[in-house]
CSV table of C-alpha atoms in Angstrom, one decimal:
chain,number,residue,atom,x,y,z
P,55,MET,CA,235.4,-45.1,-13.5
P,56,THR,CA,238.2,-47.2,-12.0
P,57,ALA,CA,240.8,-45.4,-10.0
P,58,ASP,CA,242.5,-44.1,-13.1
P,59,ARG,CA,239.3,-43.4,-15.1
P,60,ARG,CA,236.9,-41.8,-12.5
P,61,ASN,CA,237.3,-38.3,-14.0
P,62,GLU,CA,236.9,-39.4,-17.6
P,63,ASP,CA,233.9,-38.4,-19.6
P,64,ALA,CA,231.8,-40.8,-21.7
P,65,THR,CA,233.7,-39.9,-24.9
P,66,ALA,CA,237.1,-40.9,-23.3
P,67,LEU,CA,235.6,-44.0,-21.8
P,68,ALA,CA,234.2,-45.1,-25.2
P,69,ALA,CA,237.6,-44.4,-26.8
P,70,ALA,CA,239.2,-46.7,-24.2
P,71,PHE,CA,236.7,-49.4,-25.2
P,72,ALA,CA,237.6,-48.9,-28.9
P,73,ALA,CA,241.3,-49.2,-28.0
P,74,GLY,CA,240.8,-52.4,-26.0
P,75,GLU,CA,242.1,-50.7,-22.9
P,76,THR,CA,239.0,-51.6,-20.9
P,77,ASN,CA,235.5,-52.9,-21.8
P,78,PRO,CA,231.9,-52.1,-20.8
P,79,SER,CA,231.8,-55.0,-18.2
P,80,GLU,CA,234.8,-53.6,-16.4
P,81,ALA,CA,233.4,-50.1,-16.6
P,82,MET,CA,230.0,-51.2,-15.2
P,83,GLN,CA,231.6,-53.2,-12.4
P,84,ALA,CA,233.6,-50.1,-11.4
P,85,ALA,CA,230.4,-47.9,-11.6
P,86,LEU,CA,228.5,-50.3,-9.4
P,87,GLU,CA,231.3,-50.5,-6.9
P,88,ARG,CA,231.4,-46.7,-6.7
P,89,MET,CA,227.6,-46.6,-6.4
P,90,GLU,CA,227.7,-49.1,-3.5
P,91,ARG,CA,230.3,-47.0,-1.7
P,92,LEU,CA,229.0,-43.5,-2.3
P,93,ASN,CA,225.2,-43.8,-2.8
P,94,PRO,CA,224.3,-44.4,0.9
P,95,ALA,CA,225.5,-40.9,1.8
P,96,LEU,CA,224.3,-39.3,-1.5
P,97,ASN,CA,220.9,-41.0,-1.9
P,98,ALA,CA,221.2,-40.3,-5.7
P,99,VAL,CA,220.2,-43.7,-7.1
P,100,ILE,CA,217.0,-45.0,-5.6
P,101,HIS,CA,216.3,-48.0,-7.9
P,102,PRO,CA,219.6,-49.7,-8.6
P,103,ARG,CA,219.6,-52.5,-11.2
P,104,PRO,CA,223.0,-54.2,-10.8
P,105,GLU,CA,222.2,-57.6,-12.2
P,106,ARG,CA,220.5,-56.3,-15.4
P,107,ALA,CA,223.2,-53.6,-15.8
P,108,LEU,CA,226.0,-56.2,-15.7
P,109,ALA,CA,224.1,-58.5,-18.2
P,110,GLU,CA,223.6,-55.6,-20.6
P,111,ALA,CA,227.2,-54.5,-20.2
P,112,ALA,CA,228.4,-58.0,-21.0
P,113,GLU,CA,226.4,-57.8,-24.3
P,114,ALA,CA,228.1,-54.5,-25.1
P,115,THR,CA,231.5,-56.0,-24.3
P,116,GLN,CA,230.8,-58.7,-26.9
P,117,ARG,CA,229.8,-56.0,-29.5
P,118,TRP,CA,233.1,-54.2,-28.9
P,119,LEU,CA,235.1,-57.4,-29.3
P,120,GLY,CA,233.4,-57.9,-32.6
P,121,ARG,CA,234.4,-54.4,-33.7
P,122,GLN,CA,238.0,-54.9,-32.6
P,123,ALA,CA,238.1,-58.2,-34.5
P,124,SER,CA,236.9,-56.4,-37.6
P,125,PRO,CA,238.4,-53.0,-37.4
P,126,GLY,CA,237.0,-50.2,-39.5
P,127,ASP,CA,235.9,-46.6,-39.6
P,128,TYR,CA,232.9,-46.3,-37.3
P,129,GLY,CA,232.4,-42.6,-38.0
P,130,GLU,CA,231.0,-40.9,-34.9
P,131,VAL,CA,232.1,-41.9,-31.4
P,132,LEU,CA,230.1,-44.9,-30.2
P,133,LEU,CA,228.7,-44.7,-26.7
P,134,ASP,CA,228.0,-48.4,-26.7
P,135,GLY,CA,228.4,-49.8,-23.2
P,136,VAL,CA,228.8,-46.5,-21.4
P,137,PRO,CA,227.2,-46.5,-17.9
P,138,ILE,CA,224.4,-44.0,-17.4
P,139,ALA,CA,221.7,-43.3,-14.9
P,140,VAL,CA,218.0,-42.5,-15.6
P,141,LYS,CA,215.9,-40.0,-13.7
P,142,ASP,CA,212.9,-41.5,-12.0
P,143,LEU,CA,210.6,-39.1,-13.8
P,144,GLY,CA,209.8,-39.7,-17.5
P,145,CYS,CA,212.1,-41.9,-19.6
P,146,GLU,CA,209.9,-44.9,-18.8
P,147,GLN,CA,211.4,-48.4,-18.7
P,148,ALA,CA,209.3,-51.5,-19.0
P,149,GLY,CA,209.4,-53.5,-15.8
P,150,GLU,CA,211.5,-50.9,-13.9
P,151,PHE,CA,210.2,-49.0,-10.8
P,152,HIS,CA,208.8,-45.6,-11.8
P,153,HIS,CA,207.7,-43.6,-8.8
P,154,ALA,CA,208.2,-39.9,-9.7
P,155,GLY,CA,208.9,-39.2,-6.0
P,156,ALA,CA,205.3,-40.0,-5.1
P,157,ARG,CA,204.4,-42.0,-2.0
P,158,PHE,CA,201.3,-43.6,-3.5
P,159,LEU,CA,203.4,-45.0,-6.4
P,160,VAL,CA,205.9,-46.3,-3.9
P,161,ASP,CA,203.1,-48.0,-2.0
P,162,LEU,CA,201.8,-49.6,-5.2
P,163,GLU,CA,205.3,-50.7,-6.2
P,164,TRP,CA,204.5,-49.1,-9.5
P,165,ARG,CA,206.6,-50.1,-12.5
P,166,GLY,CA,206.8,-48.9,-16.1
P,167,THR,CA,204.7,-50.7,-18.6
P,168,LEU,CA,206.6,-49.8,-21.7
P,169,ASP,CA,209.9,-48.4,-22.9
P,170,SER,CA,209.6,-44.7,-23.8
P,171,HIS,CA,210.9,-43.5,-27.2
P,172,LEU,CA,213.8,-41.8,-25.4
P,173,TYR,CA,214.8,-45.0,-23.5
P,174,ARG,CA,214.7,-47.0,-26.7
P,175,LEU,CA,217.1,-44.5,-28.3
P,176,LEU,CA,219.5,-44.7,-25.3
P,177,ARG,CA,219.4,-48.5,-25.5
P,178,SER,CA,219.8,-48.5,-29.2
P,179,ALA,CA,223.0,-46.6,-28.7
P,180,GLY,CA,224.1,-49.3,-26.3
P,181,MET,CA,224.1,-47.1,-23.1
P,182,VAL,CA,223.5,-49.1,-19.9
P,183,SER,CA,221.6,-47.8,-16.9
P,184,VAL,CA,222.9,-48.5,-13.4
P,185,GLY,CA,219.4,-47.5,-12.0
P,186,ARG,CA,216.9,-44.7,-11.6
P,187,THR,CA,217.7,-41.5,-9.7
P,188,ASN,CA,216.0,-39.5,-7.0
P,189,THR,CA,213.6,-36.6,-7.9
P,190,PRO,CA,211.2,-34.4,-6.0
P,191,GLU,CA,207.6,-35.4,-6.2
P,192,PHE,CA,206.5,-35.0,-9.9
P,193,GLY,CA,209.6,-32.9,-10.5
P,194,THR,CA,207.9,-29.7,-9.4
P,195,THR,CA,210.7,-28.0,-7.5
P,196,ILE,CA,214.4,-27.2,-7.9
P,197,THR,CA,215.7,-29.2,-4.9
P,198,THR,CA,215.6,-33.0,-4.6
P,199,GLU,CA,214.0,-33.6,-1.2
P,200,PRO,CA,211.0,-35.9,-1.7
P,201,ALA,CA,209.3,-36.9,1.5
P,202,VAL,CA,209.1,-40.6,0.5
P,203,TYR,CA,212.8,-41.1,-0.5
P,204,GLY,CA,214.5,-38.3,1.5
P,205,PRO,CA,217.0,-35.7,0.2
P,206,THR,CA,219.8,-36.2,-2.2
P,207,ALA,CA,223.1,-34.7,-1.0
P,208,ASN,CA,225.4,-32.6,-3.2
P,209,PRO,CA,228.7,-34.4,-3.7
P,210,TRP,CA,230.6,-31.2,-3.3
P,211,ASP,CA,229.1,-30.6,0.2
P,212,PRO,CA,226.5,-33.0,1.6
P,213,THR,CA,224.8,-30.2,3.5
P,214,ARG,CA,223.9,-28.5,0.2
P,215,SER,CA,221.1,-29.1,-2.2
P,216,PRO,CA,222.1,-30.8,-5.5
P,217,GLY,CA,219.4,-28.8,-7.2
P,218,GLY,CA,216.4,-30.3,-8.8
P,219,SER,CA,214.4,-31.8,-10.2
P,220,SER,CA,217.2,-33.8,-11.8
P,221,GLY,CA,219.2,-33.7,-8.6
P,222,GLY,CA,219.7,-37.4,-8.2
P,223,SER,CA,221.1,-37.7,-11.7
P,224,ALA,CA,223.4,-34.6,-11.2
P,225,ALA,CA,224.7,-36.0,-8.0
P,226,ALA,CA,225.5,-39.4,-9.6
P,227,VAL,CA,227.5,-37.7,-12.4
P,228,ALA,CA,229.3,-35.3,-10.1
P,229,ALA,CA,230.3,-38.0,-7.7
P,230,GLY,CA,231.7,-40.1,-10.6
P,231,ILE,CA,229.3,-43.0,-10.3
P,232,VAL,CA,228.4,-42.5,-14.0
P,233,PRO,CA,229.8,-40.1,-16.6
P,234,LEU,CA,226.4,-38.9,-17.7
P,235,ALA,CA,222.7,-39.2,-16.8
P,236,HIS,CA,219.2,-38.5,-18.0
P,237,GLY,CA,217.3,-35.5,-16.8
P,238,ASN,CA,214.4,-33.3,-17.8
P,239,ASP,CA,213.7,-29.6,-17.6
P,240,GLY,CA,210.3,-28.0,-17.2
P,241,GLY,CA,211.5,-25.0,-15.1
P,242,GLY,CA,215.3,-25.3,-14.9
P,243,SER,CA,215.4,-28.9,-13.8
P,244,ILE,CA,218.5,-29.8,-15.9
P,245,ARG,CA,220.3,-26.4,-15.7
P,246,VAL,CA,219.8,-25.9,-12.0
P,247,PRO,CA,221.3,-29.2,-10.8
P,248,ALA,CA,224.1,-28.8,-13.4
P,249,ALA,CA,224.9,-25.5,-11.9
P,250,ALA,CA,224.8,-26.8,-8.3
P,251,CYS,CA,226.9,-29.9,-9.1
P,252,GLY,CA,229.4,-28.4,-11.5
P,253,LEU,CA,228.2,-30.1,-14.7
P,254,VAL,CA,227.2,-29.2,-18.2
P,255,GLY,CA,223.4,-29.2,-18.5
P,256,LEU,CA,221.9,-28.6,-21.9
P,257,LYS,CA,218.1,-28.0,-22.2
P,258,PRO,CA,217.3,-28.7,-25.9
P,259,THR,CA,214.9,-26.8,-28.1
P,260,ARG,CA,211.3,-27.7,-27.5
P,261,GLY,CA,210.5,-30.7,-29.7
P,262,ARG,CA,214.1,-31.8,-30.2
P,263,VAL,CA,213.6,-34.8,-27.9
P,264,SER,CA,210.4,-36.7,-28.2
P,265,THR,CA,208.2,-37.5,-25.2
P,266,ALA,CA,206.5,-40.4,-27.1
P,267,PRO,CA,204.5,-42.5,-26.6
P,268,ARG,CA,202.8,-41.5,-23.4
P,269,LEU,CA,203.3,-37.7,-23.2
P,270,GLY,CA,202.4,-35.0,-25.7
P,271,GLU,CA,201.6,-31.4,-24.7
P,272,HIS,CA,203.6,-32.0,-21.5
P,273,ARG,CA,203.0,-29.2,-18.9
P,274,GLY,CA,202.2,-26.6,-21.6
P,275,GLY,CA,205.1,-27.6,-23.7
P,276,PHE,CA,207.5,-26.3,-21.0
P,277,ALA,CA,209.2,-29.6,-20.3
P,278,VAL,CA,211.9,-31.3,-22.4
P,279,ASP,CA,214.3,-34.2,-21.8
P,280,GLY,CA,218.0,-34.1,-22.0
P,281,MET,CA,221.3,-35.3,-20.4
P,282,LEU,CA,223.6,-34.1,-17.6
P,283,THR,CA,227.2,-34.5,-18.6
P,284,ARG,CA,230.7,-33.8,-17.5
P,285,THR,CA,231.8,-32.2,-20.7
P,286,VAL,CA,230.5,-30.2,-23.7
P,287,ARG,CA,231.5,-32.9,-26.1
P,288,ASP,CA,229.4,-35.5,-24.2
P,289,ALA,CA,226.4,-33.1,-24.3
P,290,ALA,CA,226.8,-32.8,-28.1
P,291,ARG,CA,227.1,-36.6,-28.7
P,292,CYS,CA,224.2,-37.4,-26.4
P,293,LEU,CA,222.0,-35.0,-28.2
P,294,ASP,CA,222.9,-36.7,-31.5
P,295,VAL,CA,221.6,-39.9,-29.9
P,296,ILE,CA,218.3,-38.7,-28.5
P,297,ARG,CA,217.2,-36.1,-31.1
P,298,ARG,CA,215.1,-38.5,-33.2
P,299,PRO,CA,211.4,-37.4,-33.4
P,300,ALA,CA,208.5,-39.8,-33.3
P,301,PRO,CA,205.4,-39.8,-35.4
P,302,GLY,CA,202.7,-37.5,-34.0
P,303,ASP,CA,204.9,-35.4,-31.8
P,304,PRO,CA,203.2,-32.0,-31.1
P,305,TYR,CA,206.4,-30.1,-31.6
P,306,ILE,CA,209.3,-30.7,-34.0
P,307,ALA,CA,212.5,-28.7,-33.6
P,308,PRO,CA,214.2,-27.3,-36.7
P,309,PRO,CA,216.2,-30.1,-38.4
P,310,LEU,CA,219.9,-30.0,-38.8
P,311,ARG,CA,221.4,-29.4,-42.2
P,312,PRO,CA,222.0,-32.7,-44.1
P,313,ASP,CA,225.2,-34.6,-43.2
P,314,THR,CA,225.8,-32.6,-40.0
P,315,SER,CA,225.6,-33.4,-36.4
P,316,PHE,CA,225.7,-31.7,-33.0
P,317,ALA,CA,229.1,-33.2,-32.5
P,318,ASP,CA,230.3,-31.3,-35.6
P,319,SER,CA,229.7,-28.1,-33.7
P,320,LEU,CA,232.7,-29.0,-31.4
P,321,THR,CA,235.2,-28.1,-34.1
P,322,VAL,CA,233.6,-25.1,-35.7
P,323,SER,CA,235.7,-22.0,-36.1
P,324,LEU,CA,233.4,-19.3,-34.7
P,325,PRO,CA,233.3,-15.8,-36.2
P,326,PRO,CA,233.0,-12.9,-33.8
P,327,LEU,CA,229.6,-13.1,-32.1
P,328,ARG,CA,227.3,-10.5,-30.6
P,329,ILE,CA,226.8,-11.7,-27.0
P,330,ALA,CA,224.4,-9.9,-24.7
P,331,VAL,CA,225.0,-10.2,-21.0
P,332,SER,CA,222.4,-9.8,-18.2
P,333,THR,CA,222.3,-10.3,-14.5
P,334,GLY,CA,218.7,-9.0,-14.3
P,335,GLY,CA,219.3,-5.5,-12.8
P,336,PRO,CA,219.8,-4.4,-9.2
P,337,GLY,CA,219.0,-7.1,-6.6
P,338,ARG,CA,218.3,-9.9,-9.0
P,339,ALA,CA,221.7,-11.7,-8.8
P,340,SER,CA,224.1,-12.0,-5.9
P,341,ALA,CA,227.7,-10.8,-6.0
P,342,PRO,CA,229.1,-14.3,-6.6
P,343,ALA,CA,226.5,-15.0,-9.4
P,344,ARG,CA,227.3,-11.7,-11.1
P,345,GLN,CA,231.1,-12.3,-10.8
P,346,ALA,CA,230.7,-15.7,-12.5
P,347,VAL,CA,228.9,-14.1,-15.4
P,348,GLU,CA,231.4,-11.3,-15.6
P,349,ARG,CA,234.3,-13.7,-15.6
P,350,THR,CA,232.8,-15.7,-18.6
P,351,ALA,CA,231.9,-12.5,-20.4
P,352,GLY,CA,235.5,-11.3,-20.0
P,353,LEU,CA,236.8,-14.6,-21.4
P,354,LEU,CA,234.5,-14.4,-24.4
P,355,ALA,CA,235.7,-10.8,-25.0
P,356,GLU,CA,239.3,-12.0,-25.0
P,357,LEU,CA,238.3,-14.7,-27.5
P,358,GLY,CA,237.2,-11.9,-29.9
P,359,HIS,CA,233.5,-11.7,-29.4
P,360,HIS,CA,231.5,-8.5,-29.0
P,361,ILE,CA,230.0,-8.2,-25.5
P,362,GLU,CA,227.0,-6.0,-24.8
P,363,PRO,CA,226.6,-5.6,-21.0
P,364,ASP,CA,223.2,-5.1,-19.2
P,365,THR,CA,221.3,-6.2,-22.3
P,366,ALA,CA,218.3,-8.6,-22.4
P,367,PRO,CA,215.2,-8.9,-24.6
P,368,ASP,CA,212.4,-6.5,-23.9
P,369,GLY,CA,210.1,-8.2,-21.3
P,370,TRP,CA,212.6,-10.9,-20.4
P,371,TYR,CA,212.0,-10.4,-16.7
P,372,SER,CA,208.4,-9.4,-17.0
P,373,SER,CA,206.1,-10.4,-14.1
P,374,GLU,CA,203.6,-11.8,-16.6
P,375,LEU,CA,205.8,-14.9,-16.9
P,376,ALA,CA,205.1,-15.8,-13.3
P,377,ASP,CA,201.4,-14.8,-13.5
P,378,HIS,CA,200.8,-17.0,-16.5
P,379,THR,CA,203.2,-19.9,-15.9
P,380,ILE,CA,201.6,-20.6,-12.5
P,381,VAL,CA,198.3,-21.1,-14.3
P,382,VAL,CA,199.8,-23.5,-16.7
P,383,ARG,CA,201.7,-25.4,-14.0
P,384,THR,CA,198.8,-25.7,-11.6
P,385,VAL,CA,196.4,-26.8,-14.2
P,386,SER,CA,199.0,-29.3,-15.4
P,387,MET,CA,199.4,-30.6,-11.8
P,388,ALA,CA,195.6,-31.0,-11.5
P,389,SER,CA,195.5,-32.8,-14.8
P,390,GLU,CA,198.4,-35.1,-13.8
P,391,LEU,CA,196.6,-36.2,-10.6
P,392,ALA,CA,193.3,-36.6,-12.4
P,393,GLY,CA,195.2,-38.9,-14.8
P,394,TRP,CA,196.5,-41.0,-12.0
P,395,ALA,CA,193.0,-41.2,-10.4
P,396,GLU,CA,191.7,-42.6,-13.6
P,397,ARG,CA,194.5,-45.1,-13.9
P,398,LEU,CA,194.1,-46.3,-10.3
P,399,GLY,CA,190.3,-46.2,-10.3
P,400,ARG,CA,190.0,-44.1,-7.2
P,401,PRO,CA,190.2,-40.4,-6.3
P,402,MET,CA,193.5,-38.9,-5.1
P,403,THR,CA,193.6,-37.6,-1.6
P,404,THR,CA,195.9,-35.5,0.6
P,405,ASP,CA,197.4,-38.7,1.9
P,406,ASP,CA,198.8,-39.4,-1.6
P,407,VAL,CA,200.4,-36.1,-2.4
P,408,GLU,CA,202.8,-33.7,-0.7
P,409,PRO,CA,201.2,-30.4,0.5
P,410,ALA,CA,202.7,-28.1,-2.1
P,411,ASN,CA,201.6,-30.3,-5.0
P,412,TRP,CA,198.1,-30.8,-3.5
P,413,TRP,CA,197.8,-27.0,-3.1
P,414,SER,CA,198.9,-26.6,-6.8
P,415,ALA,CA,196.4,-29.1,-8.0
P,416,GLU,CA,193.6,-27.5,-6.0
P,417,LEU,CA,194.4,-24.2,-7.5
P,418,GLY,CA,194.5,-25.7,-10.9
P,419,ASN,CA,191.1,-27.3,-10.4
P,420,SER,CA,189.6,-24.0,-9.3
P,421,LEU,CA,190.5,-22.3,-12.6
P,422,PRO,CA,188.2,-22.3,-15.6
P,423,ALA,CA,189.4,-23.7,-18.8
P,424,SER,CA,189.3,-20.3,-20.3
P,425,ALA,CA,192.0,-19.1,-17.9
P,426,TYR,CA,194.3,-21.9,-19.1
P,427,VAL,CA,193.8,-20.9,-22.7
P,428,GLN,CA,194.2,-17.2,-22.0
P,429,SER,CA,197.5,-17.9,-20.2
P,430,LEU,CA,198.8,-19.9,-23.1
P,431,GLU,CA,197.9,-17.1,-25.5
P,432,ALA,CA,199.6,-14.5,-23.2
P,433,LEU,CA,202.7,-16.6,-23.2
P,434,ALA,CA,202.6,-16.9,-26.9
P,435,ARG,CA,202.5,-13.1,-27.2
P,436,TRP,CA,205.4,-12.9,-24.8
P,437,ARG,CA,207.4,-15.3,-27.0
P,438,ARG,CA,206.8,-13.2,-30.0
P,439,ARG,CA,207.9,-10.1,-28.0
P,440,VAL,CA,211.3,-11.6,-26.9
P,441,MET,CA,212.4,-13.9,-29.8
P,442,PRO,CA,213.3,-11.2,-32.3
P,443,PHE,CA,216.2,-10.4,-30.0
P,444,TRP,CA,218.1,-13.4,-31.3
P,445,SER,CA,219.9,-13.8,-34.6
P,446,THR,CA,219.3,-17.2,-36.2
P,447,GLY,CA,223.1,-17.4,-36.1
P,448,PRO,CA,225.8,-18.6,-38.5
P,449,ILE,CA,225.7,-22.2,-37.3
P,450,ALA,CA,222.1,-22.7,-36.0
P,451,ARG,CA,220.2,-21.9,-39.2
P,452,GLY,CA,222.7,-20.5,-41.8
P,453,SER,CA,221.0,-17.2,-42.2
P,454,PRO,CA,222.7,-13.8,-42.3
P,455,ARG,CA,223.1,-12.2,-38.9
P,456,SER,CA,221.7,-8.7,-38.2
P,457,GLN,CA,223.5,-6.0,-36.3
P,458,ASP,CA,220.2,-5.4,-34.5
P,459,THR,CA,220.1,-8.8,-32.9
P,460,TYR,CA,222.3,-11.0,-30.7
P,461,ASP,CA,223.7,-14.5,-31.2
P,462,VAL,CA,223.8,-15.5,-27.5
P,463,LEU,CA,222.5,-14.2,-24.2
P,464,LEU,CA,224.7,-14.9,-21.1
P,465,THR,CA,223.0,-14.9,-17.7
P,466,PRO,CA,223.4,-16.7,-14.3
P,467,VAL,CA,221.6,-19.9,-13.8
P,468,LEU,CA,220.7,-19.4,-10.2
P,469,ALA,CA,220.5,-15.9,-8.7
P,470,ASP,CA,222.7,-16.9,-5.8
P,471,VAL,CA,224.9,-19.7,-4.5
P,472,THR,CA,223.6,-23.2,-4.0
P,473,PRO,CA,221.5,-23.2,-0.9
P,474,PRO,CA,221.6,-25.8,2.0
P,475,LEU,CA,219.2,-28.7,2.1
P,476,GLY,CA,215.9,-27.7,3.7
P,477,TYR,CA,216.2,-24.0,2.6
P,478,LEU,CA,214.0,-24.5,-0.5
P,479,SER,CA,211.6,-27.1,1.0
P,480,ASP,CA,210.7,-25.0,4.0
P,481,PRO,CA,206.9,-25.0,4.2
P,482,ALA,CA,206.6,-21.4,5.3
P,483,ASP,CA,209.1,-19.6,3.0
P,484,GLY,CA,210.2,-22.2,0.4
P,485,ALA,CA,208.0,-20.9,-2.5
P,486,ARG,CA,209.3,-17.3,-2.1
P,487,ARG,CA,212.9,-18.5,-2.0
P,488,ILE,CA,212.5,-20.6,-5.1
P,489,ALA,CA,211.0,-17.7,-7.0
P,490,GLU,CA,213.9,-15.5,-6.0
P,491,LEU,CA,216.5,-18.0,-7.1
P,492,THR,CA,214.9,-19.0,-10.4
P,493,VAL,CA,214.5,-15.6,-12.1
P,494,PHE,CA,216.9,-16.7,-14.9
P,495,VAL,CA,215.6,-20.1,-15.9
P,496,ASN,CA,211.8,-20.1,-16.7
P,497,GLN,CA,212.2,-18.0,-19.8
P,498,ALA,CA,213.8,-20.7,-21.9
P,499,ASN,CA,211.0,-23.2,-20.8
P,500,VAL,CA,208.3,-20.7,-22.0
P,501,SER,CA,210.1,-19.7,-25.2
P,502,GLY,CA,211.2,-23.2,-26.0
P,503,GLN,CA,214.6,-22.1,-27.0
P,504,PRO,CA,217.8,-24.0,-26.0
P,505,ALA,CA,219.9,-23.0,-23.1
P,506,VAL,CA,223.0,-24.6,-21.5
P,507,SER,CA,224.4,-24.3,-18.0
P,508,LEU,CA,228.2,-24.4,-17.8
P,509,PRO,CA,230.4,-24.8,-14.7
P,510,THR,CA,232.6,-21.8,-15.0
P,511,ALA,CA,233.4,-20.6,-11.4
P,512,LEU,CA,233.5,-21.5,-7.8
P,513,ASP,CA,231.7,-19.6,-5.0
P,514,PRO,CA,233.5,-18.2,-1.9
P,515,ASP,CA,233.0,-21.6,-0.3
P,516,GLY,CA,234.6,-23.5,-3.2
P,517,LEU,CA,231.3,-24.8,-4.6
P,518,PRO,CA,230.4,-24.6,-8.3
P,519,LEU,CA,228.5,-21.8,-9.9
P,520,GLY,CA,227.0,-22.1,-13.3
P,521,VAL,CA,226.4,-19.6,-16.0
P,522,GLN,CA,223.8,-19.9,-18.7
P,523,LEU,CA,223.9,-19.4,-22.5
P,524,HIS,CA,220.7,-19.0,-24.6
P,525,ALA,CA,220.5,-19.1,-28.4
P,526,ALA,CA,217.7,-18.8,-30.9
P,527,HIS,CA,215.1,-21.5,-31.3
P,528,GLY,CA,216.8,-24.5,-32.9
P,529,GLY,CA,220.3,-23.1,-32.0
P,530,GLU,CA,221.9,-25.9,-30.1
P,531,GLN,CA,224.7,-26.1,-32.6
P,532,LEU,CA,225.7,-22.5,-31.9
P,533,LEU,CA,225.4,-23.0,-28.1
P,534,LEU,CA,227.6,-26.1,-28.2
P,535,ALA,CA,230.1,-24.3,-30.4
P,536,VAL,CA,230.4,-21.4,-28.0
P,537,ALA,CA,230.4,-23.7,-25.0
P,538,GLN,CA,233.3,-25.7,-26.5
P,539,HIS,CA,235.0,-22.4,-27.3
P,540,ILE,CA,234.9,-21.6,-23.6
P,541,ALA,CA,236.1,-25.1,-22.6
P,542,ASP,CA,239.0,-25.0,-25.0
P,543,ALA,CA,240.1,-21.7,-23.4
P,544,ASP,CA,240.1,-23.3,-20.0
P,545,GLY,CA,236.9,-21.5,-19.0
P,546,LEU,CA,235.3,-24.4,-17.2
P,547,ILE,CA,236.1,-26.0,-13.9
P,548,PRO,CA,238.6,-28.8,-14.5
P,549,LEU,CA,237.1,-32.3,-14.6
P,550,GLY,CA,239.3,-33.4,-11.7
P,551,ASP,CA,237.6,-30.9,-9.5
P,552,LEU,CA,234.1,-32.3,-10.0
P,553,GLY,CA,232.7,-33.8,-6.8
P,554,GLN,CA,236.1,-33.6,-5.1
P,555,HIS,CA,234.5,-33.8,-1.7
P,556,SER,CA,232.9,-37.1,-2.4
P,557,ARG,CA,236.1,-39.0,-3.2
């Protein structure tokens, strides 16, 4: 955060608080100074809140002073006072700007009217937001280039996309403004920016993180909130903070065994696992993307795990995913705009919404309700087809593992290297390019299972490439254990390399 702490993760920073080496006020001041210096070029944080952040950090500093005055065993690592950023989509904060990349909300100077369940959990843990981060309009694409706020640059190369839709959050973490940031993932929107910016991006199991009180069946159940982090250990500890369900949630993830946590996964001694590896067949992944997967697969083999190449669940790359998810996504877009029309008391128009989202809503409005239900049923059949591929795992659920199933599936995140800004937002060809790049991410959104992006390689231009691990439904503990296993074997890009071009 300061010159000698800028590469530290949240766990190390919190340990420095506990040791009295620094405090949340000093850490926040350093974060704000770094934001002031870097953000004009990055355009990552669009709603800074420096005065409130400093005041909340001062409160955290007093709490740490009280702990130091009365030393004791505090159990799990406290993240009290750690600076974070919050994506400007979901995670509503009462009184804070909340624009979701939409021009009409900017024009209205729209602000949140309540604290979401998720934000209350983050604040209860003492984390302090420096501000809200840039996102594409309504988070419906994988690059962060909203018309109203302009593009966010990738800290590794400002001509490249930081991914999306959590690209502003990813850029803020990769640049070292904050050690971790909120994101959400309805179609790769945590994993894609993590891959593009060299971060750890965990998409939790559906229902692990509550969307209360405002959202329920959000986008067909595809979308889930999470955090973008610099390390696996931060991903585990953040998930322990935000995994509390709320009454009435439509989905509830399998609970952990009593007296365990996701952080416990970091020190688990793994037995030999059955790991399937897939790059999707000919033409699906570029040479750099395949090489990144092969490198990680080779490391896992050296660590004693059984690797099965060219293996994926039956139907994993089926075209029916695209056919039916587009129905769910377009109807959801139509519903979202209808909800805003009701709240504003006027119809939405083409002046309010970017062309791609207007087209999506128009298509959604043209479909009968029966088409939406039929697509949901088709996707449920697809889930039942693919999910028997996974063992419940020795960590995730405690059941015996079958020799006919696999513990983990390893794939690329993106099918190719991170593209330049403008490549995915091109009006003529952007949709096709997005479809080609995202052949490895939508599956976990439809299935609801957890997946994590890990920064394991660099492309020929020295920019990060991510690989992706999938586990069975409820299997975040197994994913985190394998990810930490890779990290302990020096299989991730070193922290000091993250965002090196922004420094």
